[in-house]
Coordinates of C-alpha atoms and ligand atoms in Angstrom, one line a residue:
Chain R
X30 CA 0.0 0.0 0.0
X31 CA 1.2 3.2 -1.1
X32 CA 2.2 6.2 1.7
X33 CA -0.5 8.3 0.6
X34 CA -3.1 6.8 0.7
X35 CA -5.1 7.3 3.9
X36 CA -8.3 5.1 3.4
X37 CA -8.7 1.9 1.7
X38 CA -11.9 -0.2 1.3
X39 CA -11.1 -3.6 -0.1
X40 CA -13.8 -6.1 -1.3
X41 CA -16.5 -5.0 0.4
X42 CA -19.4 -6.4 0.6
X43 CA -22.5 -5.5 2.8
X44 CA -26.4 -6.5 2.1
X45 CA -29.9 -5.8 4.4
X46 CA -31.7 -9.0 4.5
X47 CA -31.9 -9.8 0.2
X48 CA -30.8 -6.1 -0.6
X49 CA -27.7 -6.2 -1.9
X50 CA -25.6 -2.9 -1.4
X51 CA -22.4 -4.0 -2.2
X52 CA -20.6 -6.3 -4.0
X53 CA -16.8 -6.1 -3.7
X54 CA -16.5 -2.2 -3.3
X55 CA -12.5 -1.3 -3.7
X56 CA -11.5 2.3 -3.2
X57 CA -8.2 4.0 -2.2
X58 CA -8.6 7.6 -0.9
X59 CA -5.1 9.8 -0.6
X60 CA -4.0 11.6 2.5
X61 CA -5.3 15.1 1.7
X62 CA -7.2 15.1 -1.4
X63 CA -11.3 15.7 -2.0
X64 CA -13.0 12.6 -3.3
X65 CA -16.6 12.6 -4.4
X66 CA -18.4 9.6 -4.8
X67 CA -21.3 10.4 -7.0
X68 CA -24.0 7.7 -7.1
X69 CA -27.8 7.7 -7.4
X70 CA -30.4 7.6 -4.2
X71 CA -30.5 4.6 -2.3
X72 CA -27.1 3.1 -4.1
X73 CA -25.7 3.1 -0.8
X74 CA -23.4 6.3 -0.3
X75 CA -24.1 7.1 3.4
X76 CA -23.7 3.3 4.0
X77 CA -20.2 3.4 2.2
X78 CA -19.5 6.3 4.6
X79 CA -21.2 4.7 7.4
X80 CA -18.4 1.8 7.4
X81 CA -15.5 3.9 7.6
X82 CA -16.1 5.0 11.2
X83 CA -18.2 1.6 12.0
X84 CA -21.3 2.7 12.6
X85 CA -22.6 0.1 10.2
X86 CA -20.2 -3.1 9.7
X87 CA -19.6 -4.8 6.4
X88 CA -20.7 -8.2 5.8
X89 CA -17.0 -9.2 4.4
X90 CA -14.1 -7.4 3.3
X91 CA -11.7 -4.6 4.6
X92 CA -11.2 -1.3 5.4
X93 CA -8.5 0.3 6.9
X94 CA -7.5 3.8 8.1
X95 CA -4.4 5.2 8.6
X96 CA -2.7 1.4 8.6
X97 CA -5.5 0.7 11.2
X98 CA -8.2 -2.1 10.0
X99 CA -11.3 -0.3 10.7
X100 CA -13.5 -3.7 10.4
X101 CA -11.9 -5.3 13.3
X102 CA -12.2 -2.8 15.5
X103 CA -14.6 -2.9 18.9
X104 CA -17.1 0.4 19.9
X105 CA -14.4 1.4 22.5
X106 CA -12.0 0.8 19.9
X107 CA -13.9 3.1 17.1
X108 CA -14.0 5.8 20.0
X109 CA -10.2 7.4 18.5
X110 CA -11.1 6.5 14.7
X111 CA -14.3 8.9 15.0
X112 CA -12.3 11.7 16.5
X113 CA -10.2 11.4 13.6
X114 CA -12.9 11.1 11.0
X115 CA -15.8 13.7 11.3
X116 CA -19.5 12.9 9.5
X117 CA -21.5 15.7 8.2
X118 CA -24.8 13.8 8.0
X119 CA -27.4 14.1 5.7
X120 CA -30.0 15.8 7.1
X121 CA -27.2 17.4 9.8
X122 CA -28.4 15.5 12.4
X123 CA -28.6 18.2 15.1
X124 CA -29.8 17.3 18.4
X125 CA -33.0 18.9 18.5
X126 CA -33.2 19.1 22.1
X127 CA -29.5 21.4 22.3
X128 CA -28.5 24.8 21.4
X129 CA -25.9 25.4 18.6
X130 CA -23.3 26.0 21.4
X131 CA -24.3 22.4 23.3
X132 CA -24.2 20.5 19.8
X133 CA -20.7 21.8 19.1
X134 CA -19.5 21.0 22.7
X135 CA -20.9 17.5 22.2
X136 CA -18.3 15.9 20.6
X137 CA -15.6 18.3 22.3
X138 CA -17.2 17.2 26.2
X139 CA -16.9 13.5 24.7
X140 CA -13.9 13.3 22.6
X141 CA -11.4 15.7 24.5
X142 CA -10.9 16.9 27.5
X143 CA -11.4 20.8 27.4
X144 CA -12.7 23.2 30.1
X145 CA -15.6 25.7 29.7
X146 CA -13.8 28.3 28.3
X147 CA -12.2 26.2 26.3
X148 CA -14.9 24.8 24.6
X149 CA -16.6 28.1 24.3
X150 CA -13.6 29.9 22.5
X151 CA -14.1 26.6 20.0
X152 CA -17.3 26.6 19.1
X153 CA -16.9 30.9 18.8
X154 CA -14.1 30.0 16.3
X155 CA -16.1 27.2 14.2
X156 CA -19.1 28.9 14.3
X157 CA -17.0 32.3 12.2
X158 CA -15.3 29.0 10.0
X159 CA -18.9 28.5 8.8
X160 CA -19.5 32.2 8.4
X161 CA -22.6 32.0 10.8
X162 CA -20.9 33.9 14.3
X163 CA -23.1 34.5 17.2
X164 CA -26.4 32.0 17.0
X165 CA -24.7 30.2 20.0
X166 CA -27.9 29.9 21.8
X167 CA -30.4 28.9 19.0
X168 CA -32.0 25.8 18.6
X169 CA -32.1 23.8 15.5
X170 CA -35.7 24.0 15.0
X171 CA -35.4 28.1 14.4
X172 CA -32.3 27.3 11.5
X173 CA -32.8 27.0 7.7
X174 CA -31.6 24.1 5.8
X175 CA -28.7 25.4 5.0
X176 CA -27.7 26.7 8.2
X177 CA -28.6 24.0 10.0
X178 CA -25.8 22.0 7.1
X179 CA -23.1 24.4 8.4
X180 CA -23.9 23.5 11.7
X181 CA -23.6 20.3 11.0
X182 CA -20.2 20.8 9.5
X183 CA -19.0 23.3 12.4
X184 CA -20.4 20.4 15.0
X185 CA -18.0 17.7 13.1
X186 CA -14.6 20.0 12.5
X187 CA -14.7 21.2 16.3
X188 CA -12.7 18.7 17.1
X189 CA -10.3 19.2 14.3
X190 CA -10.3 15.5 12.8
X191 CA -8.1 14.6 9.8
X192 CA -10.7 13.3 7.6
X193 CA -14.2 15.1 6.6
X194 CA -16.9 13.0 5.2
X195 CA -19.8 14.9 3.5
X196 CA -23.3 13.0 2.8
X197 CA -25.2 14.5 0.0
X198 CA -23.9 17.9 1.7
X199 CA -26.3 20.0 -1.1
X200 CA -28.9 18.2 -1.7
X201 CA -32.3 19.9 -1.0
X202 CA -30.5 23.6 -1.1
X203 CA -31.0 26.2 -3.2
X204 CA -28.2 27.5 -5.7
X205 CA -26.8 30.0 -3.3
X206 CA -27.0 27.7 -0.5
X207 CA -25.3 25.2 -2.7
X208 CA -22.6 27.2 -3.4
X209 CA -21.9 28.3 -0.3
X210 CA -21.5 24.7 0.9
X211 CA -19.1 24.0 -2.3
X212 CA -16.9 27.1 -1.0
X213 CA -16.9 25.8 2.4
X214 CA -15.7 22.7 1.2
X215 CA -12.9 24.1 -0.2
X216 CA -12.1 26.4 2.6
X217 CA -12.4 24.1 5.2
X218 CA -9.9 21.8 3.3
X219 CA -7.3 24.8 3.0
X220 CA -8.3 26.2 6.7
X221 CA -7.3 22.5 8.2
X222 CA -5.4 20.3 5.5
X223 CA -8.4 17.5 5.4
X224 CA -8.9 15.0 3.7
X225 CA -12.9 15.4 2.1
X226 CA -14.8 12.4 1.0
X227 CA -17.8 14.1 -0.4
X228 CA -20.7 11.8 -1.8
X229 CA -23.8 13.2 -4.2
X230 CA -25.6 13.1 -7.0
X231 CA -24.6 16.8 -7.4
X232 CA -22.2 16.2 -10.7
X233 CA -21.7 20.4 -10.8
X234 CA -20.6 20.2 -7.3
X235 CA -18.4 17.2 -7.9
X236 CA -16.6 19.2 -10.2
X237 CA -16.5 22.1 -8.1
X238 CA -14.6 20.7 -5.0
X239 CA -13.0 17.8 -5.5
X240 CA -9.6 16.5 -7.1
X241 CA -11.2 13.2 -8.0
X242 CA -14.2 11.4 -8.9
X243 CA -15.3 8.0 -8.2
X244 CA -18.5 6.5 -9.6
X245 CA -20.6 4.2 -7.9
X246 CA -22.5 1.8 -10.2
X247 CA -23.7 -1.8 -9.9
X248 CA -22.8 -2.0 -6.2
X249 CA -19.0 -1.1 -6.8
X250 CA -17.1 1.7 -7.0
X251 CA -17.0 1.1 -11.5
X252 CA -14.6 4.2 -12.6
X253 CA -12.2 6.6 -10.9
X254 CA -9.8 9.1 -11.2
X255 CA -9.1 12.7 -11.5
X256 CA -11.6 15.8 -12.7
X257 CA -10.2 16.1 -15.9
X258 CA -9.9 12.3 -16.7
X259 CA -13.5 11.7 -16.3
X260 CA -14.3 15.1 -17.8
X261 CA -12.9 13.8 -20.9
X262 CA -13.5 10.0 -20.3
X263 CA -15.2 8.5 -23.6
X264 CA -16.5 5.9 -21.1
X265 CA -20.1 4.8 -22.1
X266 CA -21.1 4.4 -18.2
X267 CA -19.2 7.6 -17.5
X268 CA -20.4 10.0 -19.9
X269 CA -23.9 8.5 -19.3
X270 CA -23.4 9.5 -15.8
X271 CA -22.1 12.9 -16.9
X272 CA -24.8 13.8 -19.2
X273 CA -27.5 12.0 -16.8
X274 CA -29.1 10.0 -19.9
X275 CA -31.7 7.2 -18.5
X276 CA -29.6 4.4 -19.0
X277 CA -27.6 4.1 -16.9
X278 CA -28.4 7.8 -15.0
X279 CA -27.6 8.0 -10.8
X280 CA -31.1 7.9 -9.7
X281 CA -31.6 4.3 -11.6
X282 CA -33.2 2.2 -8.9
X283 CA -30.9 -0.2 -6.8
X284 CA -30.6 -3.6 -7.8
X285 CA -32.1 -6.4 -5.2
X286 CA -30.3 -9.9 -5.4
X287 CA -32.1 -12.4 -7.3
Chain T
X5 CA -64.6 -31.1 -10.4
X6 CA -64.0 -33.1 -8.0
X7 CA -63.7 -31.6 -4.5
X8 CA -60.3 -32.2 -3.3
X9 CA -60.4 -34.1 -0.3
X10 CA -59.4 -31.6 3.1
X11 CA -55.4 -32.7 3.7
X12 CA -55.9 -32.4 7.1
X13 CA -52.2 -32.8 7.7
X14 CA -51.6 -30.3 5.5
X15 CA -53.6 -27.7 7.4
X16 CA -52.1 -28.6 10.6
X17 CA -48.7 -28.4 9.1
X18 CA -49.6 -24.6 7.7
X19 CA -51.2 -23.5 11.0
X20 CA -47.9 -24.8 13.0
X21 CA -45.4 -23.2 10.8
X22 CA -47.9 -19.9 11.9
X23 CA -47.2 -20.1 14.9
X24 CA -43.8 -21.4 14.6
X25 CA -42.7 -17.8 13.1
X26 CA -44.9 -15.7 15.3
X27 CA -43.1 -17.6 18.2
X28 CA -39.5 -17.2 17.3
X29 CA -40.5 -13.3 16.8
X30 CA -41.9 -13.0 20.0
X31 CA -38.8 -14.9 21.3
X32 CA -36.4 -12.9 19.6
X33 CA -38.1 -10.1 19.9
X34 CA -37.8 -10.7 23.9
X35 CA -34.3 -11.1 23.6
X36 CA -33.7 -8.1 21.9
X37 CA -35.3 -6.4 24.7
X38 CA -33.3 -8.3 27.4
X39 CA -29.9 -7.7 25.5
X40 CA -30.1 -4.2 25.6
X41 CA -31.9 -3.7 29.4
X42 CA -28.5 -5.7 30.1
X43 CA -26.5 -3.3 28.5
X44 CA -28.3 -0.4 30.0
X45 CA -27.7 -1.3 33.6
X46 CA -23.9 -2.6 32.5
X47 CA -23.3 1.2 30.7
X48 CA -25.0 2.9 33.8
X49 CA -22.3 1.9 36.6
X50 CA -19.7 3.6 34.0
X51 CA -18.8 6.7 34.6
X52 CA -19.4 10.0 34.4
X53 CA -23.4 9.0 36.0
X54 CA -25.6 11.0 34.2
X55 CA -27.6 12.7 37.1
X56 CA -28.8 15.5 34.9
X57 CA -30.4 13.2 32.4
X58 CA -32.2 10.7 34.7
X59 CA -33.1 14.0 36.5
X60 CA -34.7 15.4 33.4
X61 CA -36.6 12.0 32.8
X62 CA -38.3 11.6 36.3
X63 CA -39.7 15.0 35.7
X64 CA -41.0 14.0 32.0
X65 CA -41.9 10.3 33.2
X66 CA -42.7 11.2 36.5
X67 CA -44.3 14.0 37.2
X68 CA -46.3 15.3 33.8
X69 CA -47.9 11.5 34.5
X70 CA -49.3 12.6 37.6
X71 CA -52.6 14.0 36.2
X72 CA -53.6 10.6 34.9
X73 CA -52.2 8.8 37.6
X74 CA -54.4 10.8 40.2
X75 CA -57.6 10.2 37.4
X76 CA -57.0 7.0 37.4
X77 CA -56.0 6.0 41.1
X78 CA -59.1 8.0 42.0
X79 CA -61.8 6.9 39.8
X80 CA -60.7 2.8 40.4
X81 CA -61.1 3.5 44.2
X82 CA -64.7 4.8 43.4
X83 CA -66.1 2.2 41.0
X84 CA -64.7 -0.4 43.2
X85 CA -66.3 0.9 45.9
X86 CA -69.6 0.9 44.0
X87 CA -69.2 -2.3 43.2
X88 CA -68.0 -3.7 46.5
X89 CA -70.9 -2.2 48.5
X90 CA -73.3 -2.9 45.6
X91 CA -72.3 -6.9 45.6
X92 CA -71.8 -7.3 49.0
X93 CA -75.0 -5.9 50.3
X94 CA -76.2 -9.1 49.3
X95 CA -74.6 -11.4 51.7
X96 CA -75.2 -8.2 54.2
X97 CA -71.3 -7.4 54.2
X98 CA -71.0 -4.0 53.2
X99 CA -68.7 -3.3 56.3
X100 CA -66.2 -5.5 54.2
X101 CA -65.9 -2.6 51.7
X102 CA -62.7 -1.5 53.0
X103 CA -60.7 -4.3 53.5
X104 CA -61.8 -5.3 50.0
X105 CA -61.1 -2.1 48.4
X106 CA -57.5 -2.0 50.5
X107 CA -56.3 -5.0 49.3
X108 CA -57.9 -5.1 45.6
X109 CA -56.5 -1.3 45.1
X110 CA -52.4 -2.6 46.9
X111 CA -52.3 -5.8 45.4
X112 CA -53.4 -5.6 41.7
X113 CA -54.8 -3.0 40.3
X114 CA -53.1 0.3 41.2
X115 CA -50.1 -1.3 40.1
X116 CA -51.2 -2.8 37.2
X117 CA -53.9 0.2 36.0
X118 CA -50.9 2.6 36.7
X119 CA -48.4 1.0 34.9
X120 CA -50.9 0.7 32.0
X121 CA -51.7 4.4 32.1
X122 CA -48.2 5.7 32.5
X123 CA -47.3 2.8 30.1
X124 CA -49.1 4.0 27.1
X125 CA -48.9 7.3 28.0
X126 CA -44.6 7.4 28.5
X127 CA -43.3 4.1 26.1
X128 CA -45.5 6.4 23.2
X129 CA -43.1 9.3 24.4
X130 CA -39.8 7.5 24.7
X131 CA -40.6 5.4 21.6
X132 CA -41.4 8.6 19.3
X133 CA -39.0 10.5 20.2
X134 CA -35.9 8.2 20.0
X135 CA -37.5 7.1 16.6
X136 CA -37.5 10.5 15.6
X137 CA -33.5 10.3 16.2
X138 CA -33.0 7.1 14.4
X139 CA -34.5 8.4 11.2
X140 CA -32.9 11.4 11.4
X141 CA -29.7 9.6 11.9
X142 CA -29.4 11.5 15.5
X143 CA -28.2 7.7 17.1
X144 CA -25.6 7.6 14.5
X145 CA -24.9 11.1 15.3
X146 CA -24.1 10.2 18.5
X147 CA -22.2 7.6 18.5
X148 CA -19.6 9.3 15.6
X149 CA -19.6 12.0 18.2
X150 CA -17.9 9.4 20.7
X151 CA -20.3 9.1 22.8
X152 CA -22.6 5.6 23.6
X153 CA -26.9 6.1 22.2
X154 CA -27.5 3.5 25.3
X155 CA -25.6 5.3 27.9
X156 CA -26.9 8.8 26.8
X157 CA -30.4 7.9 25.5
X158 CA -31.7 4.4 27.4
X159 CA -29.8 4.3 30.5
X160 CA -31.8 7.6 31.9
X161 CA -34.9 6.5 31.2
X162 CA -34.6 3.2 32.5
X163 CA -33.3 4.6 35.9
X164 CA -35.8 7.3 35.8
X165 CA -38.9 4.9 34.9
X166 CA -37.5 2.0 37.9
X167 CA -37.4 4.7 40.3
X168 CA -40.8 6.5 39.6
X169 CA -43.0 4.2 39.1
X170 CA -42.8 2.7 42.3
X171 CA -43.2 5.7 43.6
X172 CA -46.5 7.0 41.1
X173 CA -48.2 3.5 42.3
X174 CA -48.0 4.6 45.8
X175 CA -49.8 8.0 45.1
X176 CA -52.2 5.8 43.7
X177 CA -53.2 3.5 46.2
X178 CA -53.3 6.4 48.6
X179 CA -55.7 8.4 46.1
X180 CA -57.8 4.9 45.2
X181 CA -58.4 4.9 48.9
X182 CA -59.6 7.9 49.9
X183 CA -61.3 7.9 46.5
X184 CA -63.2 4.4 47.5
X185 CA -63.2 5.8 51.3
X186 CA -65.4 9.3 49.8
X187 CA -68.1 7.2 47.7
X188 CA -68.4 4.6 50.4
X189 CA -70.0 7.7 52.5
X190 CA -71.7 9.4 50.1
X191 CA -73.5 6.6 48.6
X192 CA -73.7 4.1 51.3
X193 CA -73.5 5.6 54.6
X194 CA -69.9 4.0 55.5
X195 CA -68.5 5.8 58.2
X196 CA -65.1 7.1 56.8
X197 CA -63.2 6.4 60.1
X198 CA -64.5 3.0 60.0
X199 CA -63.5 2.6 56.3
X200 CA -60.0 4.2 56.9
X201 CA -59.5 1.6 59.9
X202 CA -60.8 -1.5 58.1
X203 CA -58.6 -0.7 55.3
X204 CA -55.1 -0.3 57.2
X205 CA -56.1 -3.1 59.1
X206 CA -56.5 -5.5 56.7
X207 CA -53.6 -4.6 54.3
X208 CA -50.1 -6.5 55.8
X209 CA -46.8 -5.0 54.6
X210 CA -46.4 -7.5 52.0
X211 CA -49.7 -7.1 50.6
X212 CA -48.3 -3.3 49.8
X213 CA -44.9 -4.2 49.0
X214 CA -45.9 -7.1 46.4
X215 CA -48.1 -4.4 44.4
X216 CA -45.3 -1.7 44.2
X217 CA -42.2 -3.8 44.1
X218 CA -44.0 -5.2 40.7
X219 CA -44.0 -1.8 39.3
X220 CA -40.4 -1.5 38.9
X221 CA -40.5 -4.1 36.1
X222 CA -43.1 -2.3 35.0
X223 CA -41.4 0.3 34.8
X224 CA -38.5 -1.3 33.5
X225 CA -40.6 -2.9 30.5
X226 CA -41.9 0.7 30.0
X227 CA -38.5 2.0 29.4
X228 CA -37.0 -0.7 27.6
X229 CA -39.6 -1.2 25.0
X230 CA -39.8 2.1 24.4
X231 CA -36.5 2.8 23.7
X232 CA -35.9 -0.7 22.1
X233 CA -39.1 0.3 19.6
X234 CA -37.3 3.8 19.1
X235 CA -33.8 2.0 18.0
X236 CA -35.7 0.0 15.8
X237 CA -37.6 2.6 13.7
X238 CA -36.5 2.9 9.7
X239 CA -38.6 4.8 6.9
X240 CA -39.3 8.1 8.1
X241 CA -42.0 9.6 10.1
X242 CA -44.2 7.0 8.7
X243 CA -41.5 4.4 10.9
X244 CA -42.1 6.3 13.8
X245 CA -46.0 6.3 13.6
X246 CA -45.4 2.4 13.4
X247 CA -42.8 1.7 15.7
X248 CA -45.1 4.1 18.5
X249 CA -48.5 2.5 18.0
X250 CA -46.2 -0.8 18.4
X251 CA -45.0 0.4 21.4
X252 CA -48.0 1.0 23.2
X253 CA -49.5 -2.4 22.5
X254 CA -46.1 -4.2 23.2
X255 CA -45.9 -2.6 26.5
X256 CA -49.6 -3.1 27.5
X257 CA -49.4 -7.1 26.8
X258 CA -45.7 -6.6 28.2
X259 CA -47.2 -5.8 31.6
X260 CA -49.9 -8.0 31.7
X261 CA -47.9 -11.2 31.2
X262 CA -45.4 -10.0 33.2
X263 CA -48.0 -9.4 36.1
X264 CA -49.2 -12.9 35.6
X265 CA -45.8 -14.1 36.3
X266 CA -45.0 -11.8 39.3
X267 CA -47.9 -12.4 41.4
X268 CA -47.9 -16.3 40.7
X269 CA -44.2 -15.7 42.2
X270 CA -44.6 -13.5 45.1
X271 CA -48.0 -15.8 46.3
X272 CA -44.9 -18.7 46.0
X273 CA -43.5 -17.1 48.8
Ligands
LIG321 N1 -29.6 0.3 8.8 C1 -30.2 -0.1 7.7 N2 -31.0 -1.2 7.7 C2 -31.6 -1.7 6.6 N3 -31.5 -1.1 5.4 C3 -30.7 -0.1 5.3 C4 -30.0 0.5 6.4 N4 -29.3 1.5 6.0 C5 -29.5 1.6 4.6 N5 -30.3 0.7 4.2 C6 -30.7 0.4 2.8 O1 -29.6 0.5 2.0 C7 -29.8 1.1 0.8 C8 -28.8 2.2 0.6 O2 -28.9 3.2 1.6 P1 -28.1 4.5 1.6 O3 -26.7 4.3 1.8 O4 -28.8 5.4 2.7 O5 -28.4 5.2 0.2 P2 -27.9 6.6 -0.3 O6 -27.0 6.3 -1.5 O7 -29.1 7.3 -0.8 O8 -27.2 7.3 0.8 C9 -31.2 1.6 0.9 O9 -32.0 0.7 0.1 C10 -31.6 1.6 2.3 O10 -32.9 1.2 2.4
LIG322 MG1 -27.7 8.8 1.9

């Protein structure tokens, strides 16, 4: 295994009940870079993401972090690899019940050991990161979608992990939200040297942050490599993905095991 | 055509293989439930304890029950004293209305109509809310936060249920009493002094101490399920409808099995 690569998923597979979600997934993901793993709705993104820090386990296969194998890992043992690998979920996945403040602390009261002032001059500084200073005291309910997003993203970079993994982080926003995420992307990246593992169905935004591109097809990762490679790729499956033509387009339902 | 003749063997074989499956759900199912009340009580002696959670919980499980726990307590006393005087009028024992109401009220049914109250009432609460979190990826949240769903979300409510509901089934034979105690005088001219004494006097310790001790696996079942139903829930708010109404139902039967089984153990002793 090379130096640089940071993440590894080899031969993967995973399945709920007869639904098959993979079927010998390989990726490599390089210490630093942005990877977006486009794929269609219910392909099984947030579960390839889900693996990673072992909230959901594969059925065989490996994946490893940092020369650590993820998949043999116990909870207690997962405990370091998620303060080193941040989620932004979905839907952000803010704790309805907490203020902005008490959702940032969360993961700094659990994963380090910092005092009240501490904490308080880190969630002041993530909160600016995300360009939304002051709103320390509101509750989730009162935020947009978008804010709620950057939140979500200031919750998981408070503890400064090395790895950033974005699930769908645009979907559902509008254009100026949209691109406001894609800049925080990038910024975030340059502000702490992350790696990004973005996944979507957002092809513009793929293009936007990342260095590479991975394609998720037939419950593998099918095609990879850089922006300009699968830009000019003369790939049927690629350029179908590209263009969004029917055949073999994202949003194609996922296949169930005969 | 020719009827086909009933395969009687055939039927059997259908209707077992029924209740084979409904079985091993129940079974598992049970397990489920067991597995992670275990884990609850082996993540609650971890540190750091939690008080301001389970503190938060007895006030939502506790005391926002307490208006249908005093409706409840209160109206059971009365009908039973109704029916007590009513029936035993007949055989000319109506000064047996006390005792009877005492020891109905202690040893079955202000536990058990308690529990089923604040059972529907508070496993519909737990079990919507922590659904909620599971579809909203809020569990998974917390644990890539580094922290443990079980620890943070199931151990206070547990705690919180096992140490109120003894508690909200002795306000409620209390309120059953003087409930029965007030319609025994108004409709049947039962001296309340007389009531009051025929009541303590009949009622031993263990009487009282078999009814509430069952309500702390009540409560436990109330908790568990609840949570266990919440942890379960997929496919949106749709899920959570499900996974509540299931709840509720799950608990109810829950406590009435399990109330079988206690009292057939403590009248063992
Ligand atoms: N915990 C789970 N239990 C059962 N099925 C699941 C679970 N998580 C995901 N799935 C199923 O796996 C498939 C892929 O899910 P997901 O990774 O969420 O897709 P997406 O690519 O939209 O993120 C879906 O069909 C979903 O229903
Ligand atoms: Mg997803």
């Amino acid at each position: 295994m090379a130096d640089d690569v940071i993440i590894s998923y080899r031969g993967v597979k995973k399945a709920f009940g007869g639904n098959v979600i993979y079927d010998g997934l390989d990726l490599d993901i390089l210490r630093g870079e942005t990877i977006t793993v486009i794929g269609g709705s219910g392909t099984g993104k947030s579960v390839m993401l889900k693996m990673l820090i072992g909230l959901l386990r594969p059925d065989a296969g490996h994946v490893w972090f940092d020369g650590a194998e993820v998949t043999a890992l116990h909870e207690d043992g997962l405990i370091p690899v998620r303060r080193r690998i941040a989620m932004l979920f979905q839907g952000a996945a803010l704790f309805d019940s907490l203020t902005v403040a008490e959702n940032i602390e969360y993961p700094l009261r659990e994963h380090m050991k910092m005092n009240h002032d501490e904490r308080a001059e880190r969630v002041r500084e993530v909160l600016d990161l995300v360009g939304l200073p002051g709103i320390e005291a509101m509750k989730p309910a009162e935020l947009s979608g978008g804010m709620k997003k950057r939140i979500g993203l200031a919750r998981a970079i408070a503890v400064r992990p090395e790895v950033i993994m974005y699930d769908e982080p645009t979907t559902g926003l509008d254009p100026i939200n949209t691109s406001r995420i894609n800049e925080l992307i990038v910024r975030t990246r340059e502000a702490l040297g992350v790696t990004s593992i973005v996944v979507t169905h957002d092809m513009a935004s793929a293009f936007k942050v990342s260095d590479r591109i991975a394609m998720l097809f037939n419950r593998r990762i099918s095609a990879v490599g850089t922006v300009s490679e699968i830009s000019r790729s003369d790939d049927e499956m690629v350029r179908s993905f590209i263009e969004g033509r029917p055949a073999y387009s994202p949003s194609f339902p996922p296949q169930k095991a005969p | 055509m020719i009827p086909q003749p009933l395969r009687i063997d055939i039927a059997i074989e259908n209707v077992l293989s029924r209740v084979g499956i409904t079985v091993r759900g129940a079974v598992e199912y049970t397990g489920g439930v067991m597995v992670m009340f275990f884990r609850s009580m082996r993540a609650s002696v971890r540190r750091p304890f939690e008080w301001r959670s389970v503190v938060e919980q007895i006030e939502i499980i506790g005391l926002q029950s307490m208006p249908i726990v005093v409706l409840t307590a209160a109206f059971t006393g009365m009908v039973m004293a109704l029916q007590y005087a009513h029936g035993m009028a007949r055989f000319g024992a109506q000064m047996y209305t006390g005792k009877l109401v005492a020891l109905t009220l202690t040893r079955e049914l202000g536990p058990v109509l308690t529990s089923l109250m604040v059972g529907g009432r508070v496993g519909a609460g737990i079990a919507a809310e922590i659904g909620s979190m599971a579809v909203t990826e809020q569990i998974d949240a917390v644990r890539a936060l580094g922290a443990d769903p079980v620890k943070k979300l199931v151990v206070p409510r547990v705690l919180a249920a096992m140490f109120i509901m003894p508690f909200l089934s002795v306000c409620t034979d209390v309120i059953g009493l003087f409930g029965g105690m007030a319609v025994s005088f108004l409709e049947y001219d039962i001296p309340m002094g007389f009531f009051a004494k025929s009541a303590i006097e009949i009622t031993k310790f263990s009487d009282f101490f078999s009814g509430v001790s069952k309500t702390l696996f009540f409560g436990i079942i109330i908790a568990v399920v609840g949570c266990y139903q919440g942890f379960r829930t997929r496919g949106g708010t749709e899920g959570v409808g499900r996974a509540t109404t299931e709840a509720v139902v799950i608990i109810s039967v829950g406590i009435l099995i399990a109330d079988y089984i206690l009292t057939k153990l403590f009248l063992s002793f």
